[in-house]
Amino acid sequence: MPAHRPAPVPLPAHLSWRPGHFTLTRDTAVRTSPGAGPAADLLRTLLAPATALPLPPSPDGTVVLALDPQLRGLGEEGYGLTVGPDALLLRAAHLTGLLRGVQTIRQLLPPEALSRTPRRGTPWRLPCAEITDVPRHAWRGFMLDVARHFQPVSLLRRYVDLLALHQLNVLHLHLTDDQGWRMPVAAYPRLTEVGGRRAESMVGPAGSTGFDGVPHQGFYTRAELTDLVAYAAARGVTVVPELEMPGHARAALAAHPELGNDPGRRLDVWTRWGVCDTVLAVDDRVLDFWRTVLDEVMEVFPSPHVHIGGDECPTTEWAASPAARARAAAEGLPDTDALRGWFLGRIGAHLVGRGRIPTAWAETGEGLPPEFTVMTWRDPEHTRMALKRGHRVISCHHRAAYLDYAQSADPAEPQGQPGAVVDLRAVHGHELPDDTETSGTLLGVQAELWTEFAATADQVDRLVFPRLCALADRAWHGTTPWSGFHDRLRAHGARLAALGVRHGPLDPYAPLPHRSRKEQS
Ligand code: ACM
């Protein structure tokens, strides 16, 4: 691609360059069709900090944003963009498609357009082009674990903008875990008052013996979360809440010991990393607790999908509990291990009754009713099994999507989750099975950042970028060649710099000096 041509990440499905360019100036005005106003507002909001362009509405505007039912074939998110020397025309059948096109307009401008501070003197030029764009996968997500380390809502808003720039459409918030509860629940204030704070944190990976002696705490207000949902919606991003059960629930148990298998026992919010043996009891009070909590969650988060965790639930406490054994027998279950699926099924039914889609981590691809959307993470085979069982599936395979692993074997890498290296190429090459011969649906793909080793915004950025760019290319376009992505990513570095995003190496596969051009292509 010639140097003067922008290199979008992700790559649009169909892009043809044309001669000439279109320039945005102080005189450029925007014409919108009925219903397209929010896309024009987003364009103005996003371009204002760097360009200070007013882009006023006008029936004679040369930037045209139009809802056009003729583009229905491009679906909810598809759009057409024509940049000519005298006009720019963005069309889509739905508002979401226009929001995607706005992000492409940003990427066609010089990288300075993404700056958060004024960049006077830059000509705001876009090369002429014809783009017809539609995503390969409907679900293009990023999960942030705010339980292990809390992050202020300002970081979440910044990430919504970064997701939207990369045409990603889901921010999945892992809001509760053994080490912290971050969502306020009016019916149970102790969840955040007690569960939102831990005394200290383990230093090093699970099983380490050192602790930092530093309390860690934080939780969101309901207003912050409500505002975040609206902020994300204006950018075409859905915020999906996750509340973990029946394992990974130690923070809830610290606040409410009566929900445990030994109600007399006092527990702390967990200060360790790893899988905690303490899990919730399986009685009706616990189910009622979750129904109340989730009803409040659904008031704040309109997302169709509501994630209830379900992973890594040791069953030793249930096996030892007469009440749990009696419950398993009364429900006709073969053993106490089956209580996990039973528990999730009961809570899932509550969500279905409220018109939502229960979502959980797939442990083995077994044990959940088909109405669950599952996130497969352990093994690509689980993705295939879940599709055969008829689930909607999001692939989160840890070796291609877990950004808490190191991105290279370089000893200078910051501390990450031990056990694997997830490099850029692995993320870009995320293997996704075909769902056509199954009764299930492959919804898409999602990256996750578990934050045992990411306490600060700087650490979060450096683990997430540039790997999230590779996921975005994979999720939106499908399969672009690695070499082309790699070239685009190097150019994309100027955009990340303009945005102030700190990142890991953009160029871990620099061509060896003696490779011929043929080998590199
Ligand atoms: C997981 O990584 N425990 C979903």
Short mmCIF file of C-alpha atoms and ligand atoms in Angstrom, two decimals:
data_model
loop_
_atom_site.label_atom_id
_atom_site.label_comp_id
_atom_site.label_asym_id
_atom_site.label_seq_id
_atom_site.Cartn_x
_atom_site.Cartn_y
_atom_site.Cartn_z
CA MET A 1 0.00 0.00 0.00
CA PRO A 2 1.62 3.37 -0.98
CA ALA A 3 2.84 5.38 2.01
CA HIS A 4 0.39 8.26 1.58
CA ARG A 5 -2.55 5.91 1.83
CA PRO A 6 -3.94 5.23 5.28
CA ALA A 7 -3.80 1.65 6.52
CA PRO A 8 -7.01 1.01 8.45
CA VAL A 9 -7.12 -1.45 11.37
CA PRO A 10 -9.30 -3.41 10.98
CA LEU A 11 -9.18 -3.61 7.21
CA PRO A 12 -12.56 -2.85 5.58
CA ALA A 13 -14.12 -5.75 3.68
CA HIS A 14 -13.94 -3.94 0.30
CA LEU A 15 -11.75 -0.89 -0.23
CA SER A 16 -10.69 0.70 -3.53
CA TRP A 17 -8.58 3.83 -3.64
CA ARG A 18 -9.51 6.52 -6.17
CA PRO A 19 -7.45 9.49 -7.42
CA GLY A 20 -7.59 12.74 -5.48
CA HIS A 21 -8.61 13.68 -2.00
CA PHE A 22 -11.34 15.38 0.00
CA THR A 23 -10.45 18.01 2.60
CA LEU A 24 -12.38 18.92 5.72
CA THR A 25 -12.16 22.67 6.42
CA ARG A 26 -13.80 25.23 8.68
CA ASP A 27 -16.38 25.67 5.90
CA THR A 28 -17.32 22.01 5.64
CA ALA A 29 -20.90 21.33 6.72
CA VAL A 30 -22.74 18.09 7.34
CA ARG A 31 -26.04 17.04 5.84
CA THR A 32 -27.95 14.23 7.53
CA SER A 33 -31.02 12.24 6.62
CA PRO A 34 -33.70 11.77 9.29
CA GLY A 35 -32.33 9.48 12.01
CA ALA A 36 -28.66 9.98 11.11
CA GLY A 37 -28.11 12.90 13.52
CA PRO A 38 -26.42 10.85 16.27
CA ALA A 39 -23.73 9.72 13.80
CA ALA A 40 -23.03 13.36 12.86
CA ASP A 41 -22.85 14.24 16.57
CA LEU A 42 -20.32 11.45 17.10
CA LEU A 43 -18.23 12.62 14.14
CA ARG A 44 -18.15 16.17 15.55
CA THR A 45 -17.39 14.99 19.10
CA LEU A 46 -14.53 12.76 17.97
CA LEU A 47 -12.92 15.23 15.57
CA ALA A 48 -13.29 18.36 17.72
CA PRO A 49 -10.31 17.96 20.13
CA ALA A 50 -7.67 17.75 17.38
CA THR A 51 -9.28 19.65 14.50
CA ALA A 52 -11.59 22.19 16.19
CA LEU A 53 -13.72 21.87 13.04
CA PRO A 54 -17.31 23.02 13.69
CA LEU A 55 -18.87 20.76 10.99
CA PRO A 56 -22.24 22.52 11.33
CA PRO A 57 -25.45 20.93 10.07
CA SER A 58 -26.60 22.28 6.70
CA PRO A 59 -28.89 21.08 3.91
CA ASP A 60 -26.02 21.92 1.48
CA GLY A 61 -23.36 20.02 3.43
CA THR A 62 -20.68 18.20 1.40
CA VAL A 63 -20.35 15.55 4.10
CA VAL A 64 -23.52 13.48 3.83
CA LEU A 65 -24.59 10.93 6.44
CA ALA A 66 -27.67 9.05 5.34
CA LEU A 67 -29.81 6.18 6.48
CA ASP A 68 -30.62 4.25 3.32
CA PRO A 69 -32.87 1.16 3.41
CA GLN A 70 -31.33 0.03 0.12
CA LEU A 71 -28.24 -1.01 2.09
CA ARG A 72 -30.27 -3.47 4.20
CA GLY A 73 -28.22 -6.30 2.72
CA LEU A 74 -25.21 -5.00 4.70
CA GLY A 75 -26.95 -5.78 7.99
CA GLU A 76 -27.00 -3.87 11.26
CA GLU A 77 -23.36 -2.75 11.12
CA GLY A 78 -22.48 -2.57 7.43
CA TYR A 79 -21.99 0.74 5.60
CA GLY A 80 -20.92 2.24 2.32
CA LEU A 81 -18.48 5.15 2.19
CA THR A 82 -17.65 7.12 -0.93
CA VAL A 83 -14.95 9.76 -0.62
CA GLY A 84 -14.89 11.93 -3.74
CA PRO A 85 -12.96 15.17 -4.38
CA ASP A 86 -16.03 17.32 -3.69
CA ALA A 87 -18.11 15.28 -1.27
CA LEU A 88 -18.06 12.50 1.25
CA LEU A 89 -21.06 10.18 1.36
CA LEU A 90 -21.61 7.72 4.22
CA ARG A 91 -24.66 5.47 3.96
CA ALA A 92 -26.03 2.57 6.01
CA ALA A 93 -29.36 0.89 6.60
CA HIS A 94 -29.00 1.32 10.38
CA LEU A 95 -27.53 3.92 12.68
CA THR A 96 -24.96 1.41 13.97
CA GLY A 97 -23.56 1.11 10.44
CA LEU A 98 -23.13 4.89 10.29
CA LEU A 99 -21.29 4.79 13.63
CA ARG A 100 -18.89 2.21 12.17
CA GLY A 101 -18.38 4.39 9.10
CA VAL A 102 -17.55 7.40 11.30
CA GLN A 103 -14.66 5.40 12.78
CA THR A 104 -13.40 4.59 9.29
CA ILE A 105 -13.52 8.29 8.40
CA ARG A 106 -11.29 8.92 11.42
CA GLN A 107 -8.82 6.31 10.21
CA LEU A 108 -8.74 7.77 6.67
CA LEU A 109 -7.70 11.16 8.08
CA PRO A 110 -4.08 11.84 9.12
CA PRO A 111 -3.29 10.19 12.49
CA GLU A 112 -3.15 13.66 14.09
CA ALA A 113 -6.96 13.73 13.80
CA LEU A 114 -7.05 11.30 16.72
CA SER A 115 -5.08 13.56 19.01
CA ARG A 116 -6.68 14.71 22.24
CA THR A 117 -5.15 18.19 21.86
CA PRO A 118 -5.41 20.77 19.02
CA ARG A 119 -3.24 20.05 15.96
CA ARG A 120 -3.34 23.31 14.04
CA GLY A 121 -1.83 23.41 10.58
CA THR A 122 -2.59 19.83 9.63
CA PRO A 123 -4.59 19.61 6.38
CA TRP A 124 -7.55 17.35 7.22
CA ARG A 125 -7.39 15.33 4.02
CA LEU A 126 -8.89 11.95 3.18
CA PRO A 127 -7.82 10.07 0.03
CA CYS A 128 -10.67 9.40 -2.37
CA ALA A 129 -11.97 5.88 -1.91
CA GLU A 130 -14.90 3.56 -2.36
CA ILE A 131 -15.63 1.35 0.65
CA THR A 132 -18.31 -1.25 1.21
CA ASP A 133 -17.85 -2.71 4.63
CA VAL A 134 -19.49 -5.38 6.71
CA PRO A 135 -18.17 -7.32 9.70
CA ARG A 136 -17.27 -10.98 9.40
CA HIS A 137 -18.39 -11.69 13.01
CA ALA A 138 -21.29 -10.17 14.92
CA TRP A 139 -19.60 -10.35 18.36
CA ARG A 140 -16.24 -8.61 18.56
CA GLY A 141 -15.50 -8.23 22.23
CA PHE A 142 -13.03 -7.28 24.90
CA MET A 143 -13.36 -8.37 28.52
CA LEU A 144 -11.78 -6.34 31.29
CA ASP A 145 -11.47 -7.85 34.76
CA VAL A 146 -12.15 -4.98 37.17
CA ALA A 147 -12.46 -7.39 40.13
CA ARG A 148 -8.80 -8.36 40.53
CA HIS A 149 -7.81 -4.73 40.04
CA PHE A 150 -10.39 -1.97 40.04
CA GLN A 151 -10.18 0.70 37.35
CA PRO A 152 -11.94 4.06 37.47
CA VAL A 153 -14.81 4.66 35.10
CA SER A 154 -12.62 7.15 33.17
CA LEU A 155 -10.51 4.20 32.01
CA LEU A 156 -13.63 2.30 30.98
CA ARG A 157 -14.80 5.25 28.90
CA ARG A 158 -11.40 5.54 27.26
CA TYR A 159 -11.57 1.83 26.44
CA VAL A 160 -15.05 2.21 24.94
CA ASP A 161 -13.53 4.78 22.57
CA LEU A 162 -10.59 2.51 21.77
CA LEU A 163 -12.91 -0.44 21.09
CA ALA A 164 -15.12 1.69 18.84
CA LEU A 165 -12.10 2.96 16.86
CA HIS A 166 -11.19 -0.67 16.18
CA GLN A 167 -14.79 -1.61 15.20
CA LEU A 168 -15.17 -3.76 18.31
CA ASN A 169 -18.67 -3.80 19.71
CA VAL A 170 -18.71 -5.43 23.16
CA LEU A 171 -17.13 -4.32 26.43
CA HIS A 172 -17.57 -7.24 28.83
CA LEU A 173 -16.99 -6.17 32.44
CA HIS A 174 -15.95 -8.90 34.88
CA LEU A 175 -17.49 -7.13 37.88
CA THR A 176 -17.17 -9.67 40.70
CA ASP A 177 -14.72 -12.34 41.75
CA ASP A 178 -13.04 -13.79 44.82
CA GLN A 179 -10.89 -10.65 45.16
CA GLY A 180 -13.53 -7.93 44.82
CA TRP A 181 -17.13 -6.92 44.15
CA ARG A 182 -17.40 -3.72 42.07
CA MET A 183 -21.11 -3.20 41.28
CA PRO A 184 -23.36 -1.52 43.87
CA VAL A 185 -26.55 -3.41 44.72
CA ALA A 186 -29.09 -1.37 46.71
CA ALA A 187 -30.62 -4.48 48.30
CA TYR A 188 -27.22 -5.67 49.58
CA PRO A 189 -24.97 -2.68 50.36
CA ARG A 190 -22.41 -4.90 52.12
CA LEU A 191 -21.44 -6.38 48.74
CA THR A 192 -19.45 -3.26 47.91
CA GLU A 193 -18.91 -1.95 51.47
CA VAL A 194 -17.24 -5.20 52.53
CA GLY A 195 -16.69 -7.05 49.26
CA GLY A 196 -15.21 -4.02 47.49
CA ARG A 197 -12.04 -4.01 49.59
CA ARG A 198 -9.30 -6.54 50.22
CA ALA A 199 -6.54 -6.21 52.81
CA GLU A 200 -3.65 -6.87 50.42
CA SER A 201 -2.71 -8.73 47.24
CA MET A 202 -0.51 -11.68 46.45
CA VAL A 203 2.77 -10.77 44.78
CA GLY A 204 3.50 -13.11 41.88
CA PRO A 205 1.39 -15.85 40.36
CA ALA A 206 -1.05 -18.20 42.12
CA GLY A 207 0.72 -20.19 44.83
CA SER A 208 3.24 -17.46 45.68
CA THR A 209 3.91 -16.79 49.33
CA GLY A 210 4.51 -13.02 49.27
CA PHE A 211 1.88 -10.30 49.79
CA ASP A 212 2.17 -6.57 49.20
CA GLY A 213 0.54 -5.37 52.43
CA VAL A 214 -1.37 -2.72 50.45
CA PRO A 215 -5.19 -2.61 50.71
CA HIS A 216 -6.97 -2.54 47.35
CA GLN A 217 -10.49 -1.21 46.95
CA GLY A 218 -13.00 0.40 44.65
CA PHE A 219 -16.47 0.12 43.26
CA TYR A 220 -18.61 1.99 40.77
CA THR A 221 -21.65 4.06 41.56
CA ARG A 222 -24.85 3.16 39.80
CA ALA A 223 -24.80 6.56 38.05
CA GLU A 224 -21.28 5.89 36.72
CA LEU A 225 -22.34 2.57 35.25
CA THR A 226 -25.56 4.00 33.78
CA ASP A 227 -23.59 6.83 32.16
CA LEU A 228 -21.01 4.35 30.84
CA VAL A 229 -23.74 2.28 29.19
CA ALA A 230 -25.12 5.40 27.45
CA TYR A 231 -21.63 6.58 26.44
CA ALA A 232 -20.94 3.16 24.93
CA ALA A 233 -24.32 2.99 23.16
CA ALA A 234 -23.61 6.33 21.44
CA ARG A 235 -20.50 4.62 20.01
CA GLY A 236 -22.25 1.39 19.05
CA VAL A 237 -20.68 -0.57 21.91
CA THR A 238 -22.71 -2.82 24.24
CA VAL A 239 -21.56 -3.18 27.84
CA VAL A 240 -22.10 -6.78 29.00
CA PRO A 241 -22.02 -7.28 32.79
CA GLU A 242 -20.58 -10.41 34.36
CA LEU A 243 -21.38 -11.46 37.93
CA GLU A 244 -19.61 -14.67 38.91
CA MET A 245 -21.36 -17.69 40.45
CA PRO A 246 -21.36 -20.27 42.00
CA GLY A 247 -17.56 -20.21 42.35
CA HIS A 248 -15.24 -17.17 42.23
CA ALA A 249 -17.64 -15.69 44.80
CA ARG A 250 -15.46 -15.19 47.86
CA ALA A 251 -16.02 -11.40 47.95
CA ALA A 252 -19.79 -12.02 48.15
CA LEU A 253 -19.19 -14.59 50.91
CA ALA A 254 -17.05 -12.13 52.86
CA ALA A 255 -19.98 -9.71 52.78
CA HIS A 256 -22.67 -12.36 53.35
CA PRO A 257 -21.34 -15.50 55.07
CA GLU A 258 -24.92 -16.81 55.25
CA LEU A 259 -24.70 -17.55 51.50
CA GLY A 260 -21.92 -20.09 52.10
CA ASN A 261 -21.81 -23.79 52.78
CA ASP A 262 -20.74 -23.05 56.36
CA PRO A 263 -22.80 -19.97 57.31
CA GLY A 264 -21.02 -19.59 60.66
CA ARG A 265 -17.63 -19.15 59.03
CA ARG A 266 -16.15 -15.64 58.61
CA LEU A 267 -14.15 -15.21 55.42
CA ASP A 268 -12.02 -12.36 54.11
CA VAL A 269 -12.13 -10.99 50.58
CA TRP A 270 -9.51 -13.23 48.98
CA THR A 271 -5.99 -11.84 48.86
CA ARG A 272 -4.61 -14.69 46.74
CA TRP A 273 -4.73 -15.47 43.04
CA GLY A 274 -5.91 -18.77 41.63
CA VAL A 275 -8.99 -20.91 42.15
CA CYS A 276 -10.61 -20.61 45.59
CA ASP A 277 -12.28 -23.68 47.16
CA THR A 278 -14.93 -21.60 48.92
CA VAL A 279 -18.10 -21.47 46.83
CA LEU A 280 -21.74 -20.52 47.29
CA ALA A 281 -24.30 -22.84 48.84
CA VAL A 282 -26.98 -24.26 46.56
CA ASP A 283 -30.06 -23.42 48.61
CA ASP A 284 -33.10 -21.32 47.75
CA ARG A 285 -31.83 -18.30 49.67
CA VAL A 286 -28.77 -18.14 47.42
CA LEU A 287 -30.91 -18.41 44.29
CA ASP A 288 -33.16 -15.62 45.62
CA PHE A 289 -30.12 -13.50 46.42
CA TRP A 290 -28.95 -13.79 42.81
CA ARG A 291 -32.41 -13.10 41.39
CA THR A 292 -32.53 -9.86 43.39
CA VAL A 293 -28.98 -8.90 42.42
CA LEU A 294 -29.51 -9.67 38.75
CA ASP A 295 -32.77 -7.72 38.63
CA GLU A 296 -30.76 -4.65 39.68
CA VAL A 297 -28.01 -5.52 37.21
CA MET A 298 -30.61 -5.67 34.41
CA GLU A 299 -31.93 -2.22 35.39
CA VAL A 300 -28.47 -0.76 34.79
CA PHE A 301 -27.36 -2.88 31.81
CA PRO A 302 -29.85 -3.22 28.91
CA SER A 303 -27.50 -5.69 27.18
CA PRO A 304 -29.37 -8.75 25.85
CA HIS A 305 -26.53 -10.94 27.16
CA VAL A 306 -25.99 -11.17 30.92
CA HIS A 307 -22.93 -13.19 31.95
CA ILE A 308 -23.08 -15.29 35.11
CA GLY A 309 -19.56 -16.72 35.10
CA GLY A 310 -19.76 -20.40 35.91
CA ASP A 311 -16.08 -21.28 35.49
CA GLU A 312 -13.65 -22.96 37.87
CA CYS A 313 -16.12 -24.02 40.56
CA PRO A 314 -14.56 -26.62 42.86
CA THR A 315 -17.23 -28.94 44.25
CA THR A 316 -15.41 -30.18 47.37
CA GLU A 317 -17.59 -28.09 49.69
CA TRP A 318 -20.78 -29.46 48.12
CA ALA A 319 -19.53 -33.04 48.35
CA ALA A 320 -18.95 -32.48 52.09
CA SER A 321 -22.23 -30.66 52.71
CA PRO A 322 -25.29 -32.72 53.75
CA ALA A 323 -27.53 -29.90 52.48
CA ALA A 324 -25.88 -29.88 49.04
CA ARG A 325 -26.01 -33.68 48.80
CA ALA A 326 -29.70 -33.59 49.73
CA ARG A 327 -30.30 -30.94 47.08
CA ALA A 328 -28.57 -32.99 44.40
CA ALA A 329 -30.67 -36.04 45.36
CA ALA A 330 -33.91 -34.03 45.46
CA GLU A 331 -33.20 -32.66 41.98
CA GLY A 332 -32.41 -36.12 40.63
CA LEU A 333 -28.78 -35.22 39.88
CA PRO A 334 -26.17 -37.97 39.65
CA ASP A 335 -23.75 -36.26 42.07
CA THR A 336 -22.86 -32.94 43.66
CA ASP A 337 -20.64 -32.02 40.66
CA ALA A 338 -23.83 -31.67 38.62
CA LEU A 339 -25.01 -28.90 40.97
CA ARG A 340 -22.95 -26.34 39.02
CA GLY A 341 -24.98 -26.85 35.84
CA TRP A 342 -28.20 -27.08 37.86
CA PHE A 343 -27.45 -23.81 39.67
CA LEU A 344 -26.57 -21.96 36.46
CA GLY A 345 -29.66 -23.40 34.78
CA ARG A 346 -31.91 -22.05 37.54
CA ILE A 347 -30.40 -18.58 37.32
CA GLY A 348 -30.41 -18.78 33.52
CA ALA A 349 -34.14 -19.48 33.59
CA HIS A 350 -34.65 -16.31 35.63
CA LEU A 351 -32.77 -14.29 33.00
CA VAL A 352 -34.72 -15.91 30.16
CA GLY A 353 -37.92 -15.01 32.02
CA ARG A 354 -36.77 -11.38 31.92
CA GLY A 355 -36.06 -11.57 28.19
CA ARG A 356 -32.28 -11.84 28.50
CA ILE A 357 -29.75 -14.35 27.19
CA PRO A 358 -27.84 -16.14 29.93
CA THR A 359 -24.15 -16.35 29.16
CA ALA A 360 -21.42 -18.37 30.86
CA TRP A 361 -17.91 -19.68 30.49
CA ALA A 362 -17.96 -23.16 28.99
CA GLU A 363 -15.95 -25.49 31.16
CA THR A 364 -16.08 -28.57 28.95
CA GLY A 365 -18.85 -27.71 26.52
CA GLU A 366 -21.26 -29.77 28.64
CA GLY A 367 -23.88 -29.19 31.29
CA LEU A 368 -25.60 -25.96 30.27
CA PRO A 369 -29.05 -25.64 28.68
CA PRO A 370 -28.96 -24.67 24.99
CA GLU A 371 -30.41 -21.20 25.65
CA PHE A 372 -27.04 -20.26 27.15
CA THR A 373 -24.54 -18.40 25.02
CA VAL A 374 -21.17 -19.85 25.95
CA MET A 375 -17.66 -18.45 25.93
CA THR A 376 -15.18 -21.22 25.23
CA TRP A 377 -11.73 -20.63 26.63
CA ARG A 378 -9.89 -23.83 27.47
CA ASP A 379 -9.73 -25.69 24.18
CA PRO A 380 -10.81 -25.04 20.57
CA GLU A 381 -12.47 -28.47 20.72
CA HIS A 382 -14.94 -27.03 23.26
CA THR A 383 -15.97 -24.46 20.66
CA ARG A 384 -16.80 -27.24 18.20
CA MET A 385 -18.62 -29.27 20.88
CA ALA A 386 -20.70 -26.29 22.00
CA LEU A 387 -21.68 -25.52 18.39
CA LYS A 388 -22.78 -29.14 17.90
CA ARG A 389 -24.89 -28.86 21.03
CA GLY A 390 -26.67 -25.88 19.53
CA HIS A 391 -25.21 -23.06 21.62
CA ARG A 392 -24.39 -19.59 20.47
CA VAL A 393 -20.63 -19.50 20.99
CA ILE A 394 -17.99 -16.83 21.43
CA SER A 395 -14.44 -18.10 21.06
CA CYS A 396 -12.09 -16.82 23.78
CA HIS A 397 -9.43 -19.48 23.41
CA HIS A 398 -6.78 -18.62 25.98
CA ARG A 399 -3.84 -19.25 23.64
CA ALA A 400 -5.17 -16.71 21.15
CA ALA A 401 -7.22 -14.29 23.23
CA TYR A 402 -5.95 -14.08 26.83
CA LEU A 403 -3.97 -10.89 27.00
CA ASP A 404 -2.67 -11.49 30.53
CA TYR A 405 -0.09 -13.86 29.07
CA ALA A 406 3.24 -12.44 27.92
CA GLN A 407 3.35 -11.27 24.31
CA SER A 408 6.87 -12.61 23.73
CA ALA A 409 9.48 -14.78 25.37
CA ASP A 410 11.70 -11.71 25.84
CA PRO A 411 13.02 -11.64 29.43
CA ALA A 412 12.27 -7.89 29.49
CA GLU A 413 8.53 -8.61 29.27
CA PRO A 414 6.56 -7.31 32.24
CA GLN A 415 5.22 -9.91 34.68
CA GLY A 416 2.33 -11.78 33.10
CA GLN A 417 0.33 -14.93 33.72
CA PRO A 418 2.85 -17.78 33.53
CA GLY A 419 2.34 -20.78 31.29
CA ALA A 420 2.04 -19.46 27.76
CA VAL A 421 3.10 -16.77 25.31
CA VAL A 422 0.27 -15.21 23.32
CA ASP A 423 1.99 -13.25 20.59
CA LEU A 424 0.47 -10.93 18.02
CA ARG A 425 0.51 -13.61 15.40
CA ALA A 426 -1.41 -16.05 17.61
CA VAL A 427 -4.08 -13.40 18.23
CA HIS A 428 -4.33 -12.53 14.55
CA GLY A 429 -4.50 -16.23 13.63
CA HIS A 430 -7.24 -17.10 16.18
CA GLU A 431 -8.68 -20.33 14.80
CA LEU A 432 -12.47 -20.28 14.47
CA PRO A 433 -14.43 -23.33 13.39
CA ASP A 434 -17.11 -23.31 10.74
CA ASP A 435 -20.60 -23.44 12.25
CA THR A 436 -22.50 -24.24 9.05
CA GLU A 437 -22.83 -27.97 9.69
CA THR A 438 -23.97 -27.49 13.30
CA SER A 439 -27.16 -26.38 15.01
CA GLY A 440 -25.19 -23.73 16.91
CA THR A 441 -24.03 -20.27 15.89
CA LEU A 442 -20.53 -18.90 16.12
CA LEU A 443 -21.23 -15.35 17.31
CA GLY A 444 -17.63 -14.26 17.19
CA VAL A 445 -14.51 -13.73 19.17
CA GLN A 446 -13.38 -11.91 22.29
CA ALA A 447 -10.11 -10.97 23.97
CA GLU A 448 -9.84 -11.02 27.75
CA LEU A 449 -7.65 -9.14 30.17
CA TRP A 450 -7.54 -10.80 33.59
CA THR A 451 -5.84 -8.27 35.81
CA GLU A 452 -3.86 -10.07 38.49
CA PHE A 453 -0.78 -8.50 36.86
CA ALA A 454 -2.32 -5.27 35.62
CA ALA A 455 -3.01 -2.82 38.41
CA THR A 456 -2.41 0.46 36.57
CA ALA A 457 -3.70 2.02 33.36
CA ASP A 458 -0.17 1.84 31.99
CA GLN A 459 0.02 -1.92 32.61
CA VAL A 460 -3.45 -2.45 31.15
CA ASP A 461 -2.57 -0.56 27.95
CA ARG A 462 0.72 -2.39 27.47
CA LEU A 463 -0.91 -5.80 27.75
CA VAL A 464 -3.90 -4.92 25.59
CA PHE A 465 -2.13 -3.10 22.75
CA PRO A 466 -1.24 -3.91 20.08
CA ARG A 467 -2.76 -7.37 20.53
CA LEU A 468 -6.31 -5.99 20.57
CA CYS A 469 -5.64 -4.50 17.10
CA ALA A 470 -4.88 -8.03 15.85
CA LEU A 471 -8.10 -9.34 17.38
CA ALA A 472 -10.05 -6.50 15.76
CA ASP A 473 -8.62 -7.31 12.33
CA ARG A 474 -9.45 -11.00 12.81
CA ALA A 475 -12.94 -10.31 14.11
CA TRP A 476 -14.02 -7.65 11.62
CA HIS A 477 -12.38 -8.66 8.38
CA GLY A 478 -11.97 -12.39 8.90
CA THR A 479 -8.67 -13.62 7.60
CA THR A 480 -6.31 -10.95 6.38
CA PRO A 481 -2.77 -12.08 5.56
CA TRP A 482 -0.40 -11.70 8.47
CA SER A 483 2.14 -9.69 6.48
CA GLY A 484 -0.46 -7.13 5.38
CA PHE A 485 -1.74 -6.76 8.91
CA HIS A 486 1.76 -6.37 10.19
CA ASP A 487 2.47 -3.55 7.72
CA ARG A 488 -0.80 -1.81 8.59
CA LEU A 489 -0.09 -2.17 12.29
CA ARG A 490 3.23 -0.35 11.97
CA ALA A 491 1.41 2.59 10.39
CA HIS A 492 -1.38 2.27 12.97
CA GLY A 493 1.25 2.99 15.63
CA ALA A 494 0.96 6.68 14.70
CA ARG A 495 -2.76 6.54 15.61
CA LEU A 496 -2.05 4.82 18.92
CA ALA A 497 0.57 7.48 19.63
CA ALA A 498 -1.86 10.31 18.80
CA LEU A 499 -4.32 8.75 21.23
CA GLY A 500 -1.70 8.42 23.97
CA VAL A 501 -2.05 4.61 24.09
CA ARG A 502 0.97 2.90 25.59
CA HIS A 503 1.65 -0.44 23.97
CA GLY A 504 3.88 -3.47 23.63
CA PRO A 505 6.12 -3.99 20.58
CA LEU A 506 4.44 -3.33 17.22
CA ASP A 507 7.11 -5.14 15.36
CA PRO A 508 8.03 -8.42 17.04
CA TYR A 509 8.54 -10.08 13.63
CA ALA A 510 10.90 -7.62 11.97
CA PRO A 511 12.13 -9.30 8.79
CA LEU A 512 15.54 -10.87 9.15
CA PRO A 513 18.21 -8.87 7.23
CA HIS A 514 18.94 -11.61 4.69
CA ARG A 515 15.39 -12.58 3.79
CA SER A 516 14.60 -11.98 0.14
CA ARG A 517 11.58 -9.93 -0.87
CA LYS A 518 9.93 -13.06 -2.16
CA GLU A 519 10.19 -14.75 1.22
CA GLN A 520 8.68 -11.72 2.90
CA SER A 521 5.62 -11.53 0.67
C1 ACM B 1 -11.41 -18.42 32.94
O1 ACM B 1 -10.34 -18.13 32.40
N1 ACM B 1 -11.41 -18.93 34.14
C2 ACM B 1 -12.68 -18.19 32.27
#
